[in-house]
Amino acid sequence: MPKVLILGATGYVGKRVADELVTSGQHRVFGVARTEAKARLLSLGEITPILCPDPVAQPAPFLDAIRHHRIDVVVDIAVASQGSAEFLSALRVIGDERLRASGGRGPKLGFVYCSGTWVHGSSPDLVTDLDAVGDSAPTKPPALVSWRVRLEEAILASSDVLDVAIVRPALVYGREGTIWTFFMLPLLQAAQKQSTEPIEIPLESHSRPGLIHIDDVGTAFRCVVEQLPLINSGSVYPVFDLVTSQESMLEIFRAAAAVWGYKGQLSLVGAGDNAFARAMSSTMRGSSARAMQLLRWQPKRLNGLVADMDIHAAAFASQY
């Protein structure tokens, strides 16, 4: 049974990926936990916890766990901008150790990195995972994630000692939807108070982000993990965009306001200097054709955010 270690297993996306791998019954899943409380939550989910209070500054516990447990695949969903390059360098060392021990026959240590479609920047034109990103692309990524371009290049260059893949989810929604909290919560609170005071959301009203439901992200990562050696055994470019719809940001918030019964004036006033809001406002017309063809991934949550807003708004509101 393949052993998979997830960095970021207690986060919004990482938790869903871990659950998907456990539920499949085909993997032994390990997860990095910063605290004892989070370690207990992982154990409850049948995930073996690796206690590591500061994976960025002191990654030794989870690196030791890779060696001790003979981990087959490491999945990085931690979004650690300061530590991701260091993680990769450490994994290269472990990967090289394994190849040397096997006389170069393998199998290689696997590494799956969670990036995101924001690296494409913001453009109304169709983009795919085969299009260039960064300086050679017609649109540049927002400042918040510009560092990912170099990291992706370094990951792809590590295929000499690792089996690698890069997964780029679009803007994720569904279930607790924590990435939306900063923008959605003021609207929900106004509705709960029956306030009609104007609400101004710091997002671009004209933006049309690419979207994907969190459940489909989970199944896509499972497909990548299960087919990682096959992906790396041929000439497949191991980068996969995940996007199932493109929707108007203004319509998304208007739909949420209607479900919650907010009667005041709602405005999307622009992202300004807010780096997170500028990234959230990225327009993305994307395609997951390669992921579906090559990974045998079948996304199922295809109605979109606006069409099922009654479900998603209720899920979000249940947290508050």
XYZ file of C-alpha atoms in Angstrom:
320
model
C 0.000 0.000 0.000
C 1.648 3.300 -1.089
C 2.500 5.702 1.710
C 1.605 9.356 1.155
C 2.730 12.237 3.391
C 0.753 15.481 3.117
C 2.227 18.789 4.147
C -0.781 20.997 4.931
C -3.091 18.102 5.799
C -5.114 20.149 8.297
C -5.809 23.025 5.891
C -8.814 23.689 3.669
C -7.520 21.891 0.567
C -5.117 19.517 2.302
C -7.822 18.110 4.556
C -10.010 17.223 1.578
C -7.096 15.621 -0.283
C -6.178 13.557 2.782
C -9.769 12.407 3.252
C -9.995 11.416 -0.412
C -6.843 9.325 -0.200
C -7.978 7.635 3.023
C -11.460 6.922 1.664
C -10.036 5.295 -1.463
C -8.625 2.526 0.732
C -5.554 2.334 -1.487
C -3.137 4.466 0.519
C -1.551 4.767 3.950
C -1.833 8.490 4.646
C 0.416 10.570 6.904
C -0.116 14.247 7.681
C 2.007 17.003 9.191
C 0.420 18.642 12.265
C 1.689 21.762 14.008
C -0.021 21.077 17.359
C -1.120 18.119 19.465
C -4.764 19.131 18.949
C -4.377 18.996 15.167
C -2.508 15.714 15.457
C -5.514 14.244 17.286
C -7.831 15.470 14.510
C -5.664 13.728 11.931
C -5.730 10.505 13.941
C -9.517 10.733 14.107
C -9.539 10.878 10.310
C -7.369 7.723 10.130
C -4.341 9.779 9.106
C -1.049 9.092 10.880
C 0.124 12.423 12.345
C 3.676 13.696 12.098
C 4.067 16.403 14.749
C 6.105 19.309 13.384
C 5.437 22.651 15.136
C 7.208 24.777 12.494
C 7.619 22.997 9.148
C 9.217 26.093 7.556
C 11.853 26.974 10.164
C 12.382 23.458 11.561
C 11.376 20.843 8.969
C 13.491 18.038 10.456
C 10.580 16.026 11.977
C 8.739 15.583 8.711
C 11.951 15.003 6.744
C 12.930 12.319 9.257
C 9.454 10.803 8.860
C 9.970 10.451 5.109
C 13.041 8.337 5.716
C 11.714 6.423 8.716
C 8.353 5.466 7.205
C 9.726 5.008 3.676
C 7.204 7.486 2.287
C 6.460 6.962 -1.409
C 4.866 10.321 -2.271
C 5.053 13.735 -0.600
C 2.199 16.149 -1.348
C 2.866 19.826 -0.556
C -0.366 21.786 -0.041
C 1.060 24.079 2.627
C 1.457 27.164 0.384
C 4.620 28.055 2.291
C 6.258 30.714 0.130
C 9.322 30.977 2.370
C 9.813 27.264 2.849
C 8.769 25.533 -0.361
C 12.157 25.885 -2.078
C 13.903 24.528 1.018
C 11.461 21.597 1.152
C 12.244 20.807 -2.460
C 16.000 20.901 -1.875
C 15.651 18.538 1.090
C 13.476 16.156 -0.922
C 16.051 16.122 -3.712
C 18.632 14.931 -1.181
C 16.341 12.138 0.013
C 15.424 11.235 -3.556
C 19.073 11.019 -4.535
C 19.782 8.810 -1.503
C 17.109 6.380 -2.585
C 18.270 6.222 -6.169
C 21.839 5.581 -5.083
C 20.697 2.842 -2.694
C 18.800 1.126 -5.519
C 21.649 1.444 -7.980
C 19.645 3.947 -10.001
C 16.794 1.517 -10.638
C 14.240 3.334 -8.481
C 11.444 3.711 -7.691
C 11.844 7.439 -7.209
C 10.407 9.423 -4.331
C 7.289 11.213 -5.567
C 6.557 14.909 -5.086
C 3.234 16.583 -5.908
C 3.031 20.341 -5.488
C -0.167 22.387 -5.167
C 0.251 25.610 -7.103
C -2.744 27.405 -8.638
C -4.085 28.875 -11.858
C -3.279 32.376 -10.567
C 0.215 31.855 -12.048
C -1.415 32.484 -15.451
C -2.261 36.025 -14.403
C -5.532 37.656 -15.413
C -6.706 37.366 -19.010
C -9.984 36.907 -20.912
C -8.221 34.602 -23.384
C -8.198 30.822 -23.039
C -5.155 29.444 -21.219
C -4.140 25.842 -20.602
C -1.548 24.066 -18.511
C 0.703 23.858 -21.592
C 0.942 27.661 -21.841
C 4.022 29.402 -20.500
C 3.803 31.317 -17.228
C 5.996 34.086 -15.895
C 8.167 36.426 -17.952
C 7.574 34.615 -21.241
C 3.764 34.701 -20.883
C 1.538 37.514 -22.194
C 0.057 38.043 -18.721
C 2.012 38.076 -15.472
C 0.906 36.431 -12.211
C -0.259 38.707 -9.393
C 2.439 39.717 -6.920
C 1.012 37.411 -4.249
C 2.032 34.272 -6.178
C 4.751 35.467 -8.553
C 7.334 33.431 -6.609
C 5.584 30.221 -7.635
C 6.824 30.490 -11.218
C 10.458 29.900 -10.209
C 9.429 27.162 -7.804
C 7.468 25.358 -10.520
C 10.542 25.541 -12.766
C 12.708 24.077 -9.996
C 10.217 21.260 -9.385
C 10.140 20.295 -13.055
C 13.942 20.360 -13.123
C 14.004 17.890 -10.212
C 12.649 15.010 -12.288
C 16.153 13.550 -12.392
C 15.774 12.363 -8.785
C 12.024 12.723 -8.095
C 8.760 11.768 -9.767
C 7.094 15.188 -9.901
C 3.741 16.753 -10.699
C 2.299 20.242 -10.312
C -1.436 20.630 -9.733
C -3.011 24.058 -10.257
C -6.530 24.383 -8.857
C -8.530 27.424 -9.904
C -10.308 29.490 -7.221
C -11.682 26.836 -4.867
C -15.170 26.949 -3.375
C -17.429 24.619 -1.407
C -17.981 23.357 2.138
C -16.346 25.736 4.628
C -14.869 27.856 1.823
C -12.302 29.565 4.035
C -10.585 31.380 1.174
C -13.777 33.445 0.728
C -14.179 34.434 4.391
C -12.593 37.901 4.258
C -14.938 38.914 1.449
C -18.128 36.999 2.249
C -18.319 37.411 6.022
C -19.211 41.149 6.089
C -22.113 40.437 3.726
C -23.350 37.533 5.852
C -23.086 39.542 9.076
C -25.045 42.420 7.575
C -27.764 40.020 6.474
C -27.884 38.370 9.896
C -28.339 41.781 11.550
C -30.951 42.734 8.923
C -28.805 45.769 8.213
C -29.341 47.786 5.033
C -26.068 49.672 5.361
C -24.099 49.608 2.071
C -21.528 46.823 1.757
C -18.341 47.435 -0.220
C -16.344 44.354 -1.212
C -12.672 44.921 -2.188
C -12.814 42.894 -5.418
C -12.986 43.826 -9.093
C -16.596 43.832 -10.305
C -15.613 42.888 -13.868
C -13.531 39.851 -12.881
C -14.551 36.384 -14.061
C -12.458 33.863 -12.100
C -12.057 30.224 -12.956
C -13.605 28.055 -10.234
C -13.538 24.488 -8.962
C -15.322 22.720 -6.118
C -13.172 21.431 -3.267
C -14.428 17.849 -3.776
C -13.145 17.810 -7.357
C -9.788 19.107 -6.179
C -9.558 16.158 -3.801
C -10.266 13.561 -6.474
C -7.815 15.192 -8.881
C -4.972 14.961 -6.371
C -5.825 11.308 -5.764
C -5.578 10.656 -9.505
C -2.214 12.401 -9.691
C -0.817 10.461 -6.717
C -1.999 7.139 -8.117
C -0.574 7.755 -11.587
C 2.564 9.665 -10.656
C 5.085 7.007 -11.802
C 3.224 6.597 -15.117
C 3.108 10.357 -15.647
C 6.870 10.530 -15.174
C 7.756 7.432 -17.183
C 7.012 8.996 -20.563
C 6.928 12.395 -22.210
C 3.903 13.780 -20.344
C 4.275 17.381 -19.171
C 3.384 16.887 -15.475
C 1.436 20.123 -14.932
C -2.350 20.057 -14.627
C -4.795 22.968 -14.403
C -8.057 22.247 -12.568
C -11.020 24.431 -13.514
C -14.665 23.480 -14.049
C -16.417 26.830 -14.537
C -15.853 30.524 -15.137
C -18.258 32.876 -13.392
C -18.785 36.574 -12.769
C -17.501 37.723 -9.378
C -20.301 40.307 -9.214
C -22.945 37.634 -9.879
C -21.412 35.418 -7.192
C -21.856 38.075 -4.518
C -25.279 39.128 -5.744
C -26.404 35.500 -5.546
C -25.074 35.176 -1.983
C -26.823 38.418 -0.976
C -30.116 37.127 -2.400
C -29.837 33.802 -0.533
C -29.022 35.506 2.776
C -31.697 38.155 2.315
C -29.452 41.220 2.341
C -31.553 44.219 1.226
C -28.907 46.947 1.131
C -26.642 48.170 -1.643
C -23.820 45.788 -2.555
C -20.781 47.059 -4.468
C -17.528 45.498 -5.605
C -15.243 48.520 -5.373
C -11.932 47.160 -6.654
C -8.984 45.408 -5.063
C -6.802 48.501 -4.619
C -3.459 47.660 -3.019
C -4.736 44.461 -1.366
C -2.510 41.735 -2.832
C -4.888 38.932 -1.845
C -7.888 40.721 -3.352
C -5.972 41.373 -6.576
C -5.208 37.666 -6.878
C -8.810 36.713 -6.070
C -9.924 39.078 -8.831
C -7.922 37.282 -11.535
C -9.984 36.516 -14.613
C -9.297 33.021 -15.878
C -10.787 31.148 -18.828
C -9.163 27.774 -18.444
C -9.351 24.136 -19.400
C -8.949 20.854 -17.546
C -8.947 18.751 -20.702
C -5.476 17.293 -20.140
C -6.207 16.401 -16.513
C -9.340 14.545 -17.553
C -7.688 12.770 -20.476
C -4.362 11.836 -18.912
C -5.330 11.321 -15.266
C -8.755 9.776 -15.871
C -10.106 12.435 -13.563
C -13.861 12.938 -13.678
C -15.023 16.116 -11.906
C -18.602 15.842 -10.667
C -19.473 19.186 -9.068
C -20.206 20.892 -12.379
C -23.208 23.127 -11.652
C -20.977 25.961 -10.535
C -21.061 28.333 -7.596
C -23.888 30.667 -8.636
C -26.295 27.922 -9.724
C -25.985 26.123 -6.377
C -25.547 29.227 -4.244
C -28.361 28.210 -1.886
C -26.309 25.137 -0.907
C -22.950 26.892 -0.695
C -24.233 29.983 1.100
C -25.915 27.796 3.701
C -22.709 25.810 4.215
C -20.706 28.999 4.663
C -23.256 30.551 7.031
C -23.363 27.439 9.225
C -19.889 28.326 10.539
C -21.017 31.643 12.038
